[in-house]
XYZ file of C-alpha atoms in Angstrom:
420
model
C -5.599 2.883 -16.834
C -3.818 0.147 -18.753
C -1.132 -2.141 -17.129
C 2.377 -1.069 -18.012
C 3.220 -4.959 -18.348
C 2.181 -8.340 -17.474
C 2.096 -8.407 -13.310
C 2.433 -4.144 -13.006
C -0.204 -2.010 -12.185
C 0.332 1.732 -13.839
C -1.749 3.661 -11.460
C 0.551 2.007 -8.599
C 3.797 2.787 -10.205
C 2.831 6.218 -10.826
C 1.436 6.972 -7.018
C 4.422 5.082 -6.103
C 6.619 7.327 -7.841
C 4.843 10.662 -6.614
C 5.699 9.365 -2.928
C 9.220 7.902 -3.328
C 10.164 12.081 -4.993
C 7.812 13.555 -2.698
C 9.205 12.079 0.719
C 12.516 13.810 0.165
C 10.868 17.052 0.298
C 10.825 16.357 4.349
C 13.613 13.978 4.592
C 15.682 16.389 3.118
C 15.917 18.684 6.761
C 16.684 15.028 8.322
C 19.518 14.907 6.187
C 21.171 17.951 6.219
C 20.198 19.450 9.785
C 20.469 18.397 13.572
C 17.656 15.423 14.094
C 15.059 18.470 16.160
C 15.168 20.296 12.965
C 12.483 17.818 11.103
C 9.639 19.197 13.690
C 10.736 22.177 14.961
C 12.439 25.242 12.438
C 13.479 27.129 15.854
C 16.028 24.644 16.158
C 18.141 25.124 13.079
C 18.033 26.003 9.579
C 15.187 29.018 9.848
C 16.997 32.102 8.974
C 14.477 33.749 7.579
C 10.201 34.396 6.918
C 11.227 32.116 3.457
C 12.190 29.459 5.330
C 9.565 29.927 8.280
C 7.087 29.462 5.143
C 9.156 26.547 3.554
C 8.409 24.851 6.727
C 4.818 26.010 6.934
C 4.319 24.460 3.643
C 5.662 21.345 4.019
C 3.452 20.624 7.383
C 0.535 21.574 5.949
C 1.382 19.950 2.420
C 3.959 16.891 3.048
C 5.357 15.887 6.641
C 3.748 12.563 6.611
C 1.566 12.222 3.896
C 4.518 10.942 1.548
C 5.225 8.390 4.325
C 1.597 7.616 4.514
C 1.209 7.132 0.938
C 4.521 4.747 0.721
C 3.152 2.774 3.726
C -0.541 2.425 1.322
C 1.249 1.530 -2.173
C 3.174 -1.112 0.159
C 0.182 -2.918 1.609
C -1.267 -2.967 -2.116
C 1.675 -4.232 -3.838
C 2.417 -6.775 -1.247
C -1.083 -7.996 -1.908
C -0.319 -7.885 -5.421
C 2.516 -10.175 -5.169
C 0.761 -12.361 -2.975
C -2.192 -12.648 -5.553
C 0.635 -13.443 -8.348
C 1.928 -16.533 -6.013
C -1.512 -17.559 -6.049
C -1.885 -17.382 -9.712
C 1.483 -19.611 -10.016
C 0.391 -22.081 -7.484
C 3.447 -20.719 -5.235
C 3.475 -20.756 -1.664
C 2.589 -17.168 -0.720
C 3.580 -16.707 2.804
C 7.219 -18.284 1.950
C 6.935 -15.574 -1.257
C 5.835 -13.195 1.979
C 8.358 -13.744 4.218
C 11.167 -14.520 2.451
C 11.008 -10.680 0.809
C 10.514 -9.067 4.039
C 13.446 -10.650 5.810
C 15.573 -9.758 3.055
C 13.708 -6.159 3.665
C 14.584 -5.825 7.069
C 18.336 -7.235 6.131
C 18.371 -4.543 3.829
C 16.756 -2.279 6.038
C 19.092 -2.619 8.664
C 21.982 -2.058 6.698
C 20.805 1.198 5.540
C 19.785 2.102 9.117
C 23.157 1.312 11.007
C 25.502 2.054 7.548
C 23.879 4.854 5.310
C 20.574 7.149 7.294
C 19.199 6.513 10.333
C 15.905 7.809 8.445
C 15.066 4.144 7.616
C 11.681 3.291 7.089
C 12.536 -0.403 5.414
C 12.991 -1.778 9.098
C 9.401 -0.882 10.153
C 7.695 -1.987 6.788
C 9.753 -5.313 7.060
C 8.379 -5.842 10.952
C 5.002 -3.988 10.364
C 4.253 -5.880 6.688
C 4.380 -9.428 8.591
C 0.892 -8.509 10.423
C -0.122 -7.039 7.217
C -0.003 -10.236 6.015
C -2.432 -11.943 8.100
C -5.593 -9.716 6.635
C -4.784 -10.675 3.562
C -8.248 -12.184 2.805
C -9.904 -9.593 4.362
C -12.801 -7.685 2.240
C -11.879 -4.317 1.725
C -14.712 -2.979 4.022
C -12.999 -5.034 6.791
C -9.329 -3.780 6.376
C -10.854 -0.184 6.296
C -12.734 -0.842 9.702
C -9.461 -2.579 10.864
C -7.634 0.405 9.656
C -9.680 3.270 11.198
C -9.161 1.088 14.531
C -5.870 1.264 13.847
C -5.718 4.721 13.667
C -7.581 5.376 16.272
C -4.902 3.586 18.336
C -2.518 5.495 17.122
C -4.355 8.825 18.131
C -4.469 7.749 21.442
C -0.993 6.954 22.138
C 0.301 10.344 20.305
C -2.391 11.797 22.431
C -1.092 10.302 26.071
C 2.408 11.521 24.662
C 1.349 14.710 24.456
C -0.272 14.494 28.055
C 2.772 13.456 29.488
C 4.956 16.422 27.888
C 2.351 18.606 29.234
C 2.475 16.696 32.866
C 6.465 16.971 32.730
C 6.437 20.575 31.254
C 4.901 21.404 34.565
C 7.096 19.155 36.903
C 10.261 20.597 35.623
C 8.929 24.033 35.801
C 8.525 23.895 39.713
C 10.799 24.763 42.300
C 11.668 21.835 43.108
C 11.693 19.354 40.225
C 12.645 15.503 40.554
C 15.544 14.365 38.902
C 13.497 11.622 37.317
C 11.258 14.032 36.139
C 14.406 15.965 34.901
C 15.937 12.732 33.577
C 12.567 11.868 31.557
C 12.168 15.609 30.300
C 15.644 15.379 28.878
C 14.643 12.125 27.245
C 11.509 13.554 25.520
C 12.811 16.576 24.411
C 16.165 15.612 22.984
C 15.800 15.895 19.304
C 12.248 17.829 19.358
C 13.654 21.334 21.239
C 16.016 23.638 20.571
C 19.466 21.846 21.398
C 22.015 23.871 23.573
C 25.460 25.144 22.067
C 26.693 22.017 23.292
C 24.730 19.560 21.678
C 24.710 21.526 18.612
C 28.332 20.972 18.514
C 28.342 17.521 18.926
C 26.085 16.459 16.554
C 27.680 18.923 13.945
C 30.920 17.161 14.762
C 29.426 13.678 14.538
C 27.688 14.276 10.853
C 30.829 16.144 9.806
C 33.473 13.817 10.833
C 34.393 10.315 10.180
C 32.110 7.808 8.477
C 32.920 5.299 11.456
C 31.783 7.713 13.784
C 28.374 7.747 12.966
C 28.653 3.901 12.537
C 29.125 3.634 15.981
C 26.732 6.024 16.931
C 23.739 3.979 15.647
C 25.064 0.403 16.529
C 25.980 1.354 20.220
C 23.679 4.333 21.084
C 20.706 4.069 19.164
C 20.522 0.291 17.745
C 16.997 -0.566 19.544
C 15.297 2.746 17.938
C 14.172 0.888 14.786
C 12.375 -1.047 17.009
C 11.056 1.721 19.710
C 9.531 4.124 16.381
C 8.243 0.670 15.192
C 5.911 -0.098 17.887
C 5.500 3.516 18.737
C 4.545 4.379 14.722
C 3.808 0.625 13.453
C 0.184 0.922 14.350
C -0.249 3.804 12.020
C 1.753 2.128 9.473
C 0.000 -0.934 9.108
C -3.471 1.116 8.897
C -1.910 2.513 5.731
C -1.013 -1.069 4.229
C -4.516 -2.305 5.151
C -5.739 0.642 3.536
C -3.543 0.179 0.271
C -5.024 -3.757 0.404
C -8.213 -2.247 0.003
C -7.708 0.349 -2.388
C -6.124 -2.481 -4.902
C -9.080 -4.844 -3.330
C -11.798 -2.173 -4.849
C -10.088 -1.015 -8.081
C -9.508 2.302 -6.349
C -5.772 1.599 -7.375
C -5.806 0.236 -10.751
C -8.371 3.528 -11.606
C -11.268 1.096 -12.513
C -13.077 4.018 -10.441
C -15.161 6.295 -12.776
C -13.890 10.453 -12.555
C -16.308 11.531 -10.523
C -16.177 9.273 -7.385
C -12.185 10.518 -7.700
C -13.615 13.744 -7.937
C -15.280 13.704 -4.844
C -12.806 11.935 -2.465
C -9.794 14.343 -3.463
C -12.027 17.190 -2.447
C -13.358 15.823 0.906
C -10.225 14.832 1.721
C -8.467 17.980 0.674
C -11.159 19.969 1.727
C -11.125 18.813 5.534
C -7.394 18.104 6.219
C -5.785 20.903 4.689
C -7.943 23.689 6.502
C -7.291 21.449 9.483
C -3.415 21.496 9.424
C -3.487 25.269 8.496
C -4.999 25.383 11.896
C -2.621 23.170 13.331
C 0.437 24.755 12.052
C -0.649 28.247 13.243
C -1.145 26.381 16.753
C 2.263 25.475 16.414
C 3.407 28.881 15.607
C 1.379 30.658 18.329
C 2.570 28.080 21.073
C 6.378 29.189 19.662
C 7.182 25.317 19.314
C 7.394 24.627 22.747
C 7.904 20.578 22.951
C 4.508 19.605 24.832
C 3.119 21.676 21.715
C 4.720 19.919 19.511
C 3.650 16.480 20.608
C -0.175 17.886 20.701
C -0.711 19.457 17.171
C 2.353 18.182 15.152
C 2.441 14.392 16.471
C -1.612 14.093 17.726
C -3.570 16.259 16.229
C -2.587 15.955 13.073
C -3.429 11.493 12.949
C -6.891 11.417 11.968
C -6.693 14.001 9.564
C -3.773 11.979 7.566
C -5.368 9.406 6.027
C -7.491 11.729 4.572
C -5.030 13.670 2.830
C -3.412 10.804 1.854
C -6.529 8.977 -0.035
C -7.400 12.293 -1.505
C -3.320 12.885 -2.663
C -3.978 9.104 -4.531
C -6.909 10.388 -6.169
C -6.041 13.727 -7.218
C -2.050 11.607 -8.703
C -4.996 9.181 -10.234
C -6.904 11.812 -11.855
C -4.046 13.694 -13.229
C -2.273 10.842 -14.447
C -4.926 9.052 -16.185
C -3.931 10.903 -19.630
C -0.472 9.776 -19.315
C 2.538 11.624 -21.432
C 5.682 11.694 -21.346
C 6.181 12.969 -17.659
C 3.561 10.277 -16.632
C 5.937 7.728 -18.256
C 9.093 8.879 -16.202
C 6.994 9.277 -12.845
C 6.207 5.833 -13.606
C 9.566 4.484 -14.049
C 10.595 5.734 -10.665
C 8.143 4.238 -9.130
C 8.957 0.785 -10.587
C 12.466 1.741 -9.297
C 11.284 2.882 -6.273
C 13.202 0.916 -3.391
C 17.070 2.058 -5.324
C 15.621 5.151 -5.818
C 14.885 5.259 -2.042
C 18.080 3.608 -0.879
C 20.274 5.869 -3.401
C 18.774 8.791 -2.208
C 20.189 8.141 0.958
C 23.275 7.334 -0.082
C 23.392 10.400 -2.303
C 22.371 12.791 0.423
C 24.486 11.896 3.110
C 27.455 11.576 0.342
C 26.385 15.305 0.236
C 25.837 16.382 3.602
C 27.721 13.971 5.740
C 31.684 14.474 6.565
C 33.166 11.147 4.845
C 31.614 13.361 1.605
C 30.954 17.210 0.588
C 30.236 18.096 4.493
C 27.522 20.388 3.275
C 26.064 19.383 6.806
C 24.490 22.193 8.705
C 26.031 24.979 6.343
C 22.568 25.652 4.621
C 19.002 27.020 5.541
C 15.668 25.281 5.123
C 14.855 27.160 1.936
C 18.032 26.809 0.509
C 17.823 22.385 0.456
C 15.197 22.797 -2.166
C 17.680 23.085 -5.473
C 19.072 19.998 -3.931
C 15.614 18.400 -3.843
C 14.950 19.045 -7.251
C 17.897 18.171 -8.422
C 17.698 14.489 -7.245
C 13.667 14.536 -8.494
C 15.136 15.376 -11.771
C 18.087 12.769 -11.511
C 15.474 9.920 -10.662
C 13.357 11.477 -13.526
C 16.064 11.145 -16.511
C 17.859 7.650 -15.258
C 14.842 5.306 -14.314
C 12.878 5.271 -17.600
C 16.221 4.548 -19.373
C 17.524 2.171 -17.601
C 14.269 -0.047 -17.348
C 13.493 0.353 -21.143
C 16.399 -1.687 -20.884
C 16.533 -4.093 -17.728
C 13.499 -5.317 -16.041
C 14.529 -4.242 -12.463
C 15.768 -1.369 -10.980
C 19.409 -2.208 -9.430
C 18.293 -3.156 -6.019
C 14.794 -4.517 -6.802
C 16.921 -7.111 -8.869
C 19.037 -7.931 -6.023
C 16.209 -8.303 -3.658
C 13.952 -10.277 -5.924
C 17.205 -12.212 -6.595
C 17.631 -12.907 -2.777
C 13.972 -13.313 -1.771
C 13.715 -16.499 -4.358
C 17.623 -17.584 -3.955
C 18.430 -17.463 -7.753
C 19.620 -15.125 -10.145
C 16.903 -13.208 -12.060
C 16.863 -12.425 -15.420
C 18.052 -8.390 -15.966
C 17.632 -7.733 -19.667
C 14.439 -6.841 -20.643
C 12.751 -8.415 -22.945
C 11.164 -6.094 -25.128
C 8.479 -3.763 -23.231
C 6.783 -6.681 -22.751
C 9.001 -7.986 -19.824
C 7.606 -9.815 -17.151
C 7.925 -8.372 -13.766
C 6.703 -8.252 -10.209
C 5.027 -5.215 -8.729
């Protein structure tokens, strides 16, 4: 597939796109329901056998395979702008650095401001190891990412031992209170929250803007950096893995059909059988929290980057015609960080009390017009707007920041120079 202009990659602006629209589809309960409602559908929003299977779909389908395909096009166009600092005699660790501290600045005002959904923080703080395989051949970064991995597994998987150790403290006669204390910890925003909690977090996303404010700086201002080194290790397997993928012309689809082919139905054809099984674990254990920590936050690791690989070579495959749909997906992936941050904004303008307080009022099922909706709005204004300007909005300002002087905006034709 041909470049879409000098320094841009089409086949990463495309998969880029795909993941920045298809990460609402989860983000969206984060949004618009009590924080337990993301894992479990017991604890709010599932009204019905539609939206039991809404949430059915998305685990098997979604929950963490947009994420993990964000985290890959990351580690591949971070490599790509390091490669184009090369190629201008720049300094690429100062290129580097400078963008991800302007990242995490960015990060962190979207965490303690806008969502605290952020994912910039932990790309920011994970992308500065990243950096240090950058020479690595892409059979290296994959062994360093399966160890990676691997890693991850095991800490999900001595979670998941310790809900079931607690599970069984608390369920004595005679329970600790520090094993009552640390069972209350674990299970706060993965079970079913009492009446009481329920109300207070209904009155915290429905109220003042300044309440919530305060709610992340005071209460949870260290969490960025708890899910960081609790998630990071997974994260950075994913860049490593999206350095290799751009490393082997996997990414720019220099691959020939077949060998896409065949990895979208391994991968497809392993993990999805796998997290049917998974899910109907789920269901059968009735969502119980040491359940959920085994076969929604263990199990479910290795089979991941599978589904994620295959998901960039089935987008690769079906992109490779183009058209006019191809074009827009595109766009929004070369707008991808304001369409990110303006999601947020326009979702908790939506669902949050300082704007329409739709907060909590509607089911799982019933988000999805609102998902669509904002896929269709970053369809129609990103191809526009950037057959006009060179950046997306925010991509300006951080490209701006990162190299301390004013970029150029217009576009220069469709030839415009830009960064990926």
């Amino acid at each position: 597939m041909a470049t879409t202009s000098p320094g841009r990659i089409a086949t990463l602006d495309i998969v880029r796109g795909v993941a920045v629209m298809g990460i609402l589809a989860m983000n969206i309960v984060a949004f618009a329901m009590p924080p337990a409602a993301y894992v479990n559908p017991l604890a709010y929003g599932a009204e019905s056998a539609v939206d039991f299977a809404v949430y059915a779909l998305n685990a098997v389908l979604v929950d963490g395979r947009m994420r993990g395909l964000f985290s890959f096009l990351f580690g591949a166009s971070m490599l790509l702008v390091i490669q184009l600092a090369e190629s201008k005699d720049e300094s690429p660790a100062a290129i580097t650095f400078r963008r991800l501290l302007w990242l995490l600045f960015f990060g962190m005002l979207h965490y303690y401001l806008v969502w605290y959904g952020d994912i910039l923080i932990g790309y920011a703080l994970v992308g500065t190891a990243a950096f240090a395989f950058r020479e690595r051949s892409p059979s290296a970064l994959v062994r360093f990412g399966v160890a990676l991995v691997a890693v991850q597994f095991l800490i999900m998987g001595a979670l998941a031992a310790y809900a079931f150790s607690l599970a069984t403290a608390v369920a004595s006669a005679n329970p600790s209170p520090d094993d009552l204390k640390a069972w209350a910890e674990i299970s706060r925003e993965i079970a079913v929250p009492s009446p009481s909690q329920l109300r207070a977090d209904l009155a915290l996303h429905l109220g003042p803007w300044t309440g919530i404010v305060e709610e992340q700086v005071t209460k949870k201002a260290l969490m960025p950096l708890v899910y960081t080194l609790l998630f990071g290790w997974e994260t950075l397997a994913y860049m490593l893995f999206g350095m290799a993928a751009l490393k082997s012309g996997f990414l720019t689809g220099g691959w020939d059909r077949a060998r896409y082919v065949r990895i979208a139905a391994i991968g497809l054809g392993i993990a999805i059988p796998a997290y049917v099984v998974l899910v109907a674990m789920l269901f059968s254990d009735g969502f119980t929290v040491p359940g959920i920590y085994a076969w929604s936050f263990a199990a479910t690791v290795p089979f991941r980057p599978l589904m994620v690989l295959a998901y960039a070579a089935l987008i690769i495959l079906l992109t490779q015609n183009g058209g006019w749909l191809v074009d827009r997906i595109a766009a929004a992936g070369r707008a991808a960080f304001t369409n990110y941050l303006g999601t947020s904004i326009l979702m908790t303008g939506l669902f949050y009390g300082w704007g329409l307080g739709l907060y909590g009022s509607l089911s799982r099922a019933q988000l999805y017009p609102v998902v669509f909706a904002m896929w269709a709005l970053m369809l129609l204004w990103s191809k526009p707007w950037l057959d006009r300007f060179r950046y997306g909005p925010f991509e300006w300002l951080w490209r701006s920041l990162a190299r301390w002087q004013v970029q150029p905006m217009l576009a220069r034709g469709k030839a415009a120079a830009s960064e990926a």
